[in-house]
Amino acid sequence: MPRNMSFLECNIGARGKFVRLVLGFFGLIGSIPFIFMTSYGVIDNNLGMLIIAGLIGGGSLGIFEGWSGWCVARALGVKTSI
């Protein structure tokens, strides 16, 4: 492995970090109603668990990206606007 290769090198600015952090928290908070709707049987258990896992996973990834300053999409070469 080359010596100059740095993992999780910061590839987003302060504004991008803030947006990812805030959206990550919204993702985690947004999973709470789906937890209740799934546990009380308002929506199907399999669908509810899939939505909950997506919101918690995506929210956690957003918080990690905001905290670390490293964006997965940018690391893969996707040009993001923020």
PDB file of N, CA and C in Angstrom:
ATOM      1  N   MET A   1       0.851  -1.178   0.000  1.00  0.00           N
ATOM      2  CA  MET A   1       0.000   0.000   0.000  1.00  0.00           C
ATOM      3  C   MET A   1       0.894   1.238   0.000  1.00  0.00           C
ATOM      4  N   PRO A   2       0.581   2.226  -0.848  1.00  0.00           N
ATOM      5  CA  PRO A   2       1.409   3.439  -0.899  1.00  0.00           C
ATOM      6  C   PRO A   2       1.390   4.192   0.422  1.00  0.00           C
ATOM      7  N   ARG A   3       2.503   4.832   0.719  1.00  0.00           N
ATOM      8  CA  ARG A   3       2.620   5.559   1.979  1.00  0.00           C
ATOM      9  C   ARG A   3       1.742   6.801   2.020  1.00  0.00           C
ATOM     10  N   ASN A   4       1.494   7.436   0.870  1.00  0.00           N
ATOM     11  CA  ASN A   4       0.732   8.678   0.876  1.00  0.00           C
ATOM     12  C   ASN A   4      -0.771   8.456   0.867  1.00  0.00           C
ATOM     13  N   MET A   5      -1.217   7.216   0.890  1.00  0.00           N
ATOM     14  CA  MET A   5      -2.647   6.922   0.890  1.00  0.00           C
ATOM     15  C   MET A   5      -3.195   7.098   2.305  1.00  0.00           C
ATOM     16  N   SER A   6      -4.148   7.992   2.451  1.00  0.00           N
ATOM     17  CA  SER A   6      -4.715   8.288   3.760  1.00  0.00           C
ATOM     18  C   SER A   6      -6.192   7.905   3.762  1.00  0.00           C
ATOM     19  N   PHE A   7      -6.566   7.053   4.672  1.00  0.00           N
ATOM     20  CA  PHE A   7      -7.957   6.651   4.788  1.00  0.00           C
ATOM     21  C   PHE A   7      -8.736   7.700   5.561  1.00  0.00           C
ATOM     22  N   LEU A   8      -9.969   7.906   5.169  1.00  0.00           N
ATOM     23  CA  LEU A   8     -10.870   8.865   5.795  1.00  0.00           C
ATOM     24  C   LEU A   8     -10.290  10.280   5.811  1.00  0.00           C
ATOM     25  N   GLU A   9      -9.642  10.646   4.714  1.00  0.00           N
ATOM     26  CA  GLU A   9      -9.131  11.996   4.582  1.00  0.00           C
ATOM     27  C   GLU A   9     -10.309  12.949   4.391  1.00  0.00           C
ATOM     28  N   CYS A  10     -10.301  14.078   5.074  1.00  0.00           N
ATOM     29  CA  CYS A  10     -11.397  15.035   5.003  1.00  0.00           C
ATOM     30  C   CYS A  10     -11.615  15.478   3.559  1.00  0.00           C
ATOM     31  N   ASN A  11     -12.840  15.262   3.049  1.00  0.00           N
ATOM     32  CA  ASN A  11     -13.123  15.629   1.662  1.00  0.00           C
ATOM     33  C   ASN A  11     -14.377  16.497   1.527  1.00  0.00           C
ATOM     34  N   ILE A  12     -14.872  17.050   2.643  1.00  0.00           N
ATOM     35  CA  ILE A  12     -16.002  17.976   2.593  1.00  0.00           C
ATOM     36  C   ILE A  12     -15.698  19.189   3.477  1.00  0.00           C
ATOM     37  N   GLY A  13     -16.354  20.295   3.168  1.00  0.00           N
ATOM     38  CA  GLY A  13     -16.147  21.530   3.915  1.00  0.00           C
ATOM     39  C   GLY A  13     -17.033  21.614   5.144  1.00  0.00           C
ATOM     40  N   ALA A  14     -16.944  22.739   5.827  1.00  0.00           N
ATOM     41  CA  ALA A  14     -17.699  22.943   7.069  1.00  0.00           C
ATOM     42  C   ALA A  14     -19.204  22.926   6.824  1.00  0.00           C
ATOM     43  N   ARG A  15     -19.644  23.530   5.712  1.00  0.00           N
ATOM     44  CA  ARG A  15     -21.074  23.539   5.401  1.00  0.00           C
ATOM     45  C   ARG A  15     -21.587  22.114   5.134  1.00  0.00           C
ATOM     46  N   GLY A  16     -20.817  21.324   4.408  1.00  0.00           N
ATOM     47  CA  GLY A  16     -21.190  19.943   4.142  1.00  0.00           C
ATOM     48  C   GLY A  16     -21.231  19.106   5.409  1.00  0.00           C
ATOM     49  N   LYS A  17     -20.285  19.339   6.305  1.00  0.00           N
ATOM     50  CA  LYS A  17     -20.285  18.624   7.580  1.00  0.00           C
ATOM     51  C   LYS A  17     -21.554  18.937   8.370  1.00  0.00           C
ATOM     52  N   PHE A  18     -21.910  20.225   8.415  1.00  0.00           N
ATOM     53  CA  PHE A  18     -23.087  20.635   9.166  1.00  0.00           C
ATOM     54  C   PHE A  18     -24.353  20.010   8.591  1.00  0.00           C
ATOM     55  N   VAL A  19     -24.500  20.058   7.266  1.00  0.00           N
ATOM     56  CA  VAL A  19     -25.692  19.506   6.622  1.00  0.00           C
ATOM     57  C   VAL A  19     -25.795  18.011   6.877  1.00  0.00           C
ATOM     58  N   ARG A  20     -24.707  17.288   6.753  1.00  0.00           N
ATOM     59  CA  ARG A  20     -24.739  15.837   6.969  1.00  0.00           C
ATOM     60  C   ARG A  20     -25.052  15.507   8.430  1.00  0.00           C
ATOM     61  N   LEU A  21     -24.501  16.279   9.343  1.00  0.00           N
ATOM     62  CA  LEU A  21     -24.751  16.054  10.765  1.00  0.00           C
ATOM     63  C   LEU A  21     -26.222  16.288  11.105  1.00  0.00           C
ATOM     64  N   VAL A  22     -26.784  17.387  10.622  1.00  0.00           N
ATOM     65  CA  VAL A  22     -28.188  17.704  10.894  1.00  0.00           C
ATOM     66  C   VAL A  22     -29.119  16.671  10.256  1.00  0.00           C
ATOM     67  N   LEU A  23     -28.866  16.315   8.999  1.00  0.00           N
ATOM     68  CA  LEU A  23     -29.702  15.313   8.345  1.00  0.00           C
ATOM     69  C   LEU A  23     -29.586  13.948   9.024  1.00  0.00           C
ATOM     70  N   GLY A  24     -28.405  13.645   9.554  1.00  0.00           N
ATOM     71  CA  GLY A  24     -28.230  12.401  10.293  1.00  0.00           C
ATOM     72  C   GLY A  24     -29.085  12.361  11.550  1.00  0.00           C
ATOM     73  N   PHE A  25     -29.117  13.472  12.284  1.00  0.00           N
ATOM     74  CA  PHE A  25     -29.958  13.534  13.475  1.00  0.00           C
ATOM     75  C   PHE A  25     -31.442  13.449  13.113  1.00  0.00           C
ATOM     76  N   PHE A  26     -31.831  14.106  12.006  1.00  0.00           N
ATOM     77  CA  PHE A  26     -33.222  14.001  11.553  1.00  0.00           C
ATOM     78  C   PHE A  26     -33.576  12.569  11.174  1.00  0.00           C
ATOM     79  N   GLY A  27     -32.628  11.855  10.590  1.00  0.00           N
ATOM     80  CA  GLY A  27     -32.865  10.456  10.249  1.00  0.00           C
ATOM     81  C   GLY A  27     -33.099   9.603  11.485  1.00  0.00           C
ATOM     82  N   LEU A  28     -32.297   9.828  12.509  1.00  0.00           N
ATOM     83  CA  LEU A  28     -32.482   9.063  13.753  1.00  0.00           C
ATOM     84  C   LEU A  28     -33.793   9.426  14.442  1.00  0.00           C
ATOM     85  N   ILE A  29     -34.095  10.709  14.500  1.00  0.00           N
ATOM     86  CA  ILE A  29     -35.339  11.147  15.136  1.00  0.00           C
ATOM     87  C   ILE A  29     -36.540  10.683  14.318  1.00  0.00           C
ATOM     88  N   GLY A  30     -36.397  10.691  12.995  1.00  0.00           N
ATOM     89  CA  GLY A  30     -37.482  10.259  12.116  1.00  0.00           C
ATOM     90  C   GLY A  30     -37.800   8.783  12.230  1.00  0.00           C
ATOM     91  N   SER A  31     -36.896   8.002  12.773  1.00  0.00           N
ATOM     92  CA  SER A  31     -37.164   6.571  12.937  1.00  0.00           C
ATOM     93  C   SER A  31     -38.079   6.280  14.127  1.00  0.00           C
ATOM     94  N   ILE A  32     -38.197   7.222  15.050  1.00  0.00           N
ATOM     95  CA  ILE A  32     -38.987   6.984  16.270  1.00  0.00           C
ATOM     96  C   ILE A  32     -40.463   6.715  15.972  1.00  0.00           C
ATOM     97  N   PRO A  33     -41.138   7.511  15.118  1.00  0.00           N
ATOM     98  CA  PRO A  33     -42.543   7.173  14.818  1.00  0.00           C
ATOM     99  C   PRO A  33     -42.702   5.802  14.170  1.00  0.00           C
ATOM    100  N   PHE A  34     -41.747   5.412  13.337  1.00  0.00           N
ATOM    101  CA  PHE A  34     -41.837   4.103  12.697  1.00  0.00           C
ATOM    102  C   PHE A  34     -41.617   2.971  13.694  1.00  0.00           C
ATOM    103  N   ILE A  35     -40.822   3.223  14.722  1.00  0.00           N
ATOM    104  CA  ILE A  35     -40.647   2.228  15.781  1.00  0.00           C
ATOM    105  C   ILE A  35     -41.975   1.998  16.491  1.00  0.00           C
ATOM    106  N   PHE A  36     -42.672   3.082  16.825  1.00  0.00           N
ATOM    107  CA  PHE A  36     -43.962   2.947  17.505  1.00  0.00           C
ATOM    108  C   PHE A  36     -45.014   2.330  16.589  1.00  0.00           C
ATOM    109  N   MET A  37     -45.066   2.771  15.321  1.00  0.00           N
ATOM    110  CA  MET A  37     -46.064   2.212  14.401  1.00  0.00           C
ATOM    111  C   MET A  37     -45.830   0.729  14.163  1.00  0.00           C
ATOM    112  N   THR A  38     -44.578   0.310  14.134  1.00  0.00           N
ATOM    113  CA  THR A  38     -44.277  -1.109  13.947  1.00  0.00           C
ATOM    114  C   THR A  38     -44.608  -1.905  15.196  1.00  0.00           C
ATOM    115  N   SER A  39     -44.269  -1.366  16.358  1.00  0.00           N
ATOM    116  CA  SER A  39     -44.507  -2.111  17.592  1.00  0.00           C
ATOM    117  C   SER A  39     -45.996  -2.223  17.928  1.00  0.00           C
ATOM    118  N   TYR A  40     -46.813  -1.265  17.499  1.00  0.00           N
ATOM    119  CA  TYR A  40     -48.258  -1.326  17.753  1.00  0.00           C
ATOM    120  C   TYR A  40     -49.040  -1.949  16.608  1.00  0.00           C
ATOM    121  N   GLY A  41     -48.355  -2.414  15.570  1.00  0.00           N
ATOM    122  CA  GLY A  41     -49.007  -3.125  14.490  1.00  0.00           C
ATOM    123  C   GLY A  41     -49.715  -2.257  13.467  1.00  0.00           C
ATOM    124  N   VAL A  42     -49.409  -0.962  13.433  1.00  0.00           N
ATOM    125  CA  VAL A  42     -50.031  -0.069  12.460  1.00  0.00           C
ATOM    126  C   VAL A  42     -49.511  -0.382  11.057  1.00  0.00           C
ATOM    127  N   ILE A  43     -48.229  -0.673  10.947  1.00  0.00           N
ATOM    128  CA  ILE A  43     -47.666  -1.087   9.667  1.00  0.00           C
ATOM    129  C   ILE A  43     -47.081  -2.485   9.816  1.00  0.00           C
ATOM    130  N   ASP A  44     -46.918  -3.159   8.691  1.00  0.00           N
ATOM    131  CA  ASP A  44     -46.400  -4.523   8.678  1.00  0.00           C
ATOM    132  C   ASP A  44     -45.023  -4.582   9.347  1.00  0.00           C
ATOM    133  N   ASN A  45     -44.771  -5.640  10.083  1.00  0.00           N
ATOM    134  CA  ASN A  45     -43.535  -5.782  10.840  1.00  0.00           C
ATOM    135  C   ASN A  45     -42.310  -5.776   9.923  1.00  0.00           C
ATOM    136  N   ASN A  46     -42.350  -6.520   8.819  1.00  0.00           N
ATOM    137  CA  ASN A  46     -41.194  -6.590   7.926  1.00  0.00           C
ATOM    138  C   ASN A  46     -40.906  -5.229   7.280  1.00  0.00           C
ATOM    139  N   LEU A  47     -41.938  -4.568   6.811  1.00  0.00           N
ATOM    140  CA  LEU A  47     -41.767  -3.254   6.206  1.00  0.00           C
ATOM    141  C   LEU A  47     -41.275  -2.240   7.236  1.00  0.00           C
ATOM    142  N   GLY A  48     -41.842  -2.280   8.422  1.00  0.00           N
ATOM    143  CA  GLY A  48     -41.429  -1.355   9.477  1.00  0.00           C
ATOM    144  C   GLY A  48     -39.973  -1.536   9.863  1.00  0.00           C
ATOM    145  N   MET A  49     -39.553  -2.791   9.986  1.00  0.00           N
ATOM    146  CA  MET A  49     -38.157  -3.047  10.351  1.00  0.00           C
ATOM    147  C   MET A  49     -37.207  -2.599   9.249  1.00  0.00           C
ATOM    148  N   LEU A  50     -37.630  -2.752   7.994  1.00  0.00           N
ATOM    149  CA  LEU A  50     -36.803  -2.300   6.879  1.00  0.00           C
ATOM    150  C   LEU A  50     -36.666  -0.775   6.885  1.00  0.00           C
ATOM    151  N   ILE A  51     -37.757  -0.068   7.114  1.00  0.00           N
ATOM    152  CA  ILE A  51     -37.725   1.394   7.175  1.00  0.00           C
ATOM    153  C   ILE A  51     -36.888   1.863   8.360  1.00  0.00           C
ATOM    154  N   ILE A  52     -37.083   1.233   9.504  1.00  0.00           N
ATOM    155  CA  ILE A  52     -36.328   1.607  10.709  1.00  0.00           C
ATOM    156  C   ILE A  52     -34.834   1.387  10.500  1.00  0.00           C
ATOM    157  N   ALA A  53     -34.470   0.246   9.938  1.00  0.00           N
ATOM    158  CA  ALA A  53     -33.051  -0.044   9.697  1.00  0.00           C
ATOM    159  C   ALA A  53     -32.452   0.959   8.725  1.00  0.00           C
ATOM    160  N   GLY A  54     -33.201   1.325   7.691  1.00  0.00           N
ATOM    161  CA  GLY A  54     -32.711   2.309   6.734  1.00  0.00           C
ATOM    162  C   GLY A  54     -32.515   3.678   7.356  1.00  0.00           C
ATOM    163  N   LEU A  55     -33.487   4.105   8.164  1.00  0.00           N
ATOM    164  CA  LEU A  55     -33.375   5.420   8.802  1.00  0.00           C
ATOM    165  C   LEU A  55     -32.248   5.460   9.836  1.00  0.00           C
ATOM    166  N   ILE A  56     -32.129   4.425  10.631  1.00  0.00           N
ATOM    167  CA  ILE A  56     -31.068   4.400  11.639  1.00  0.00           C
ATOM    168  C   ILE A  56     -29.706   4.259  10.974  1.00  0.00           C
ATOM    169  N   GLY A  57     -29.598   3.389   9.974  1.00  0.00           N
ATOM    170  CA  GLY A  57     -28.325   3.233   9.272  1.00  0.00           C
ATOM    171  C   GLY A  57     -27.918   4.488   8.527  1.00  0.00           C
ATOM    172  N   GLY A  58     -28.864   5.077   7.792  1.00  0.00           N
ATOM    173  CA  GLY A  58     -28.564   6.307   7.062  1.00  0.00           C
ATOM    174  C   GLY A  58     -28.267   7.470   7.979  1.00  0.00           C
ATOM    175  N   GLY A  59     -29.033   7.580   9.069  1.00  0.00           N
ATOM    176  CA  GLY A  59     -28.778   8.645  10.036  1.00  0.00           C
ATOM    177  C   GLY A  59     -27.428   8.504  10.707  1.00  0.00           C
ATOM    178  N   SER A  60     -27.084   7.280  11.045  1.00  0.00           N
ATOM    179  CA  SER A  60     -25.782   7.035  11.672  1.00  0.00           C
ATOM    180  C   SER A  60     -24.647   7.347  10.712  1.00  0.00           C
ATOM    181  N   LEU A  61     -24.814   6.973   9.445  1.00  0.00           N
ATOM    182  CA  LEU A  61     -23.795   7.286   8.446  1.00  0.00           C
ATOM    183  C   LEU A  61     -23.665   8.802   8.273  1.00  0.00           C
ATOM    184  N   GLY A  62     -24.788   9.513   8.251  1.00  0.00           N
ATOM    185  CA  GLY A  62     -24.740  10.965   8.129  1.00  0.00           C
ATOM    186  C   GLY A  62     -24.034  11.617   9.299  1.00  0.00           C
ATOM    187  N   ILE A  63     -24.305  11.138  10.502  1.00  0.00           N
ATOM    188  CA  ILE A  63     -23.632  11.677  11.686  1.00  0.00           C
ATOM    189  C   ILE A  63     -22.140  11.387  11.625  1.00  0.00           C
ATOM    190  N   PHE A  64     -21.782  10.186  11.202  1.00  0.00           N
ATOM    191  CA  PHE A  64     -20.363   9.845  11.077  1.00  0.00           C
ATOM    192  C   PHE A  64     -19.678  10.733  10.042  1.00  0.00           C
ATOM    193  N   GLU A  65     -20.327  10.931   8.894  1.00  0.00           N
ATOM    194  CA  GLU A  65     -19.745  11.774   7.848  1.00  0.00           C
ATOM    195  C   GLU A  65     -19.598  13.215   8.333  1.00  0.00           C
ATOM    196  N   GLY A  66     -20.593  13.722   9.044  1.00  0.00           N
ATOM    197  CA  GLY A  66     -20.509  15.079   9.567  1.00  0.00           C
ATOM    198  C   GLY A  66     -19.440  15.235  10.623  1.00  0.00           C
ATOM    199  N   TRP A  67     -19.287  14.224  11.432  1.00  0.00           N
ATOM    200  CA  TRP A  67     -18.299  14.278  12.500  1.00  0.00           C
ATOM    201  C   TRP A  67     -16.877  14.142  11.957  1.00  0.00           C
ATOM    202  N   SER A  68     -16.695  13.219  11.010  1.00  0.00           N
ATOM    203  CA  SER A  68     -15.346  12.945  10.526  1.00  0.00           C
ATOM    204  C   SER A  68     -14.929  13.836   9.358  1.00  0.00           C
ATOM    205  N   GLY A  69     -15.910  14.390   8.624  1.00  0.00           N
ATOM    206  CA  GLY A  69     -15.579  15.201   7.461  1.00  0.00           C
ATOM    207  C   GLY A  69     -15.290  14.388   6.223  1.00  0.00           C
ATOM    208  N   TRP A  70     -15.621  13.124   6.244  1.00  0.00           N
ATOM    209  CA  TRP A  70     -15.368  12.223   5.121  1.00  0.00           C
ATOM    210  C   TRP A  70     -16.686  11.755   4.544  1.00  0.00           C
ATOM    211  N   CYS A  71     -16.898  11.962   3.261  1.00  0.00           N
ATOM    212  CA  CYS A  71     -18.143  11.598   2.593  1.00  0.00           C
ATOM    213  C   CYS A  71     -17.912  10.378   1.708  1.00  0.00           C
ATOM    214  N   VAL A  72     -18.749   9.368   1.866  1.00  0.00           N
ATOM    215  CA  VAL A  72     -18.640   8.142   1.082  1.00  0.00           C
ATOM    216  C   VAL A  72     -18.824   8.438  -0.400  1.00  0.00           C
ATOM    217  N   ALA A  73     -19.844   9.223  -0.724  1.00  0.00           N
ATOM    218  CA  ALA A  73     -20.134   9.516  -2.128  1.00  0.00           C
ATOM    219  C   ALA A  73     -18.968  10.247  -2.786  1.00  0.00           C
ATOM    220  N   ARG A  74     -18.385  11.200  -2.098  1.00  0.00           N
ATOM    221  CA  ARG A  74     -17.241  11.928  -2.664  1.00  0.00           C
ATOM    222  C   ARG A  74     -16.033  11.022  -2.783  1.00  0.00           C
ATOM    223  N   ALA A  75     -15.855  10.112  -1.848  1.00  0.00           N
ATOM    224  CA  ALA A  75     -14.741   9.188  -1.933  1.00  0.00           C
ATOM    225  C   ALA A  75     -14.874   8.259  -3.143  1.00  0.00           C
ATOM    226  N   LEU A  76     -16.113   8.003  -3.572  1.00  0.00           N
ATOM    227  CA  LEU A  76     -16.356   7.165  -4.745  1.00  0.00           C
ATOM    228  C   LEU A  76     -16.334   7.973  -6.039  1.00  0.00           C
ATOM    229  N   GLY A  77     -16.138   9.276  -5.953  1.00  0.00           N
ATOM    230  CA  GLY A  77     -16.023  10.115  -7.140  1.00  0.00           C
ATOM    231  C   GLY A  77     -17.284  10.843  -7.552  1.00  0.00           C
ATOM    232  N   VAL A  78     -18.350  10.765  -6.761  1.00  0.00           N
ATOM    233  CA  VAL A  78     -19.582  11.474  -7.075  1.00  0.00           C
ATOM    234  C   VAL A  78     -19.433  12.929  -6.667  1.00  0.00           C
ATOM    235  N   LYS A  79     -19.788  13.825  -7.556  1.00  0.00           N
ATOM    236  CA  LYS A  79     -19.720  15.261  -7.253  1.00  0.00           C
ATOM    237  C   LYS A  79     -20.999  15.689  -6.543  1.00  0.00           C
ATOM    238  N   THR A  80     -20.879  16.082  -5.277  1.00  0.00           N
ATOM    239  CA  THR A  80     -22.041  16.545  -4.512  1.00  0.00           C
ATOM    240  C   THR A  80     -22.042  18.062  -4.487  1.00  0.00           C
ATOM    241  N   SER A  81     -23.245  18.632  -4.354  1.00  0.00           N
ATOM    242  CA  SER A  81     -23.347  20.090  -4.388  1.00  0.00           C
ATOM    243  C   SER A  81     -22.916  20.748  -3.085  1.00  0.00           C
ATOM    244  N   ILE A  82     -22.993  20.053  -1.996  1.00  0.00           N
ATOM    245  CA  ILE A  82     -22.608  20.639  -0.696  1.00  0.00           C
ATOM    246  C   ILE A  82     -21.355  19.972  -0.201  1.00  0.00           C
TER     247      ILE A  82
END
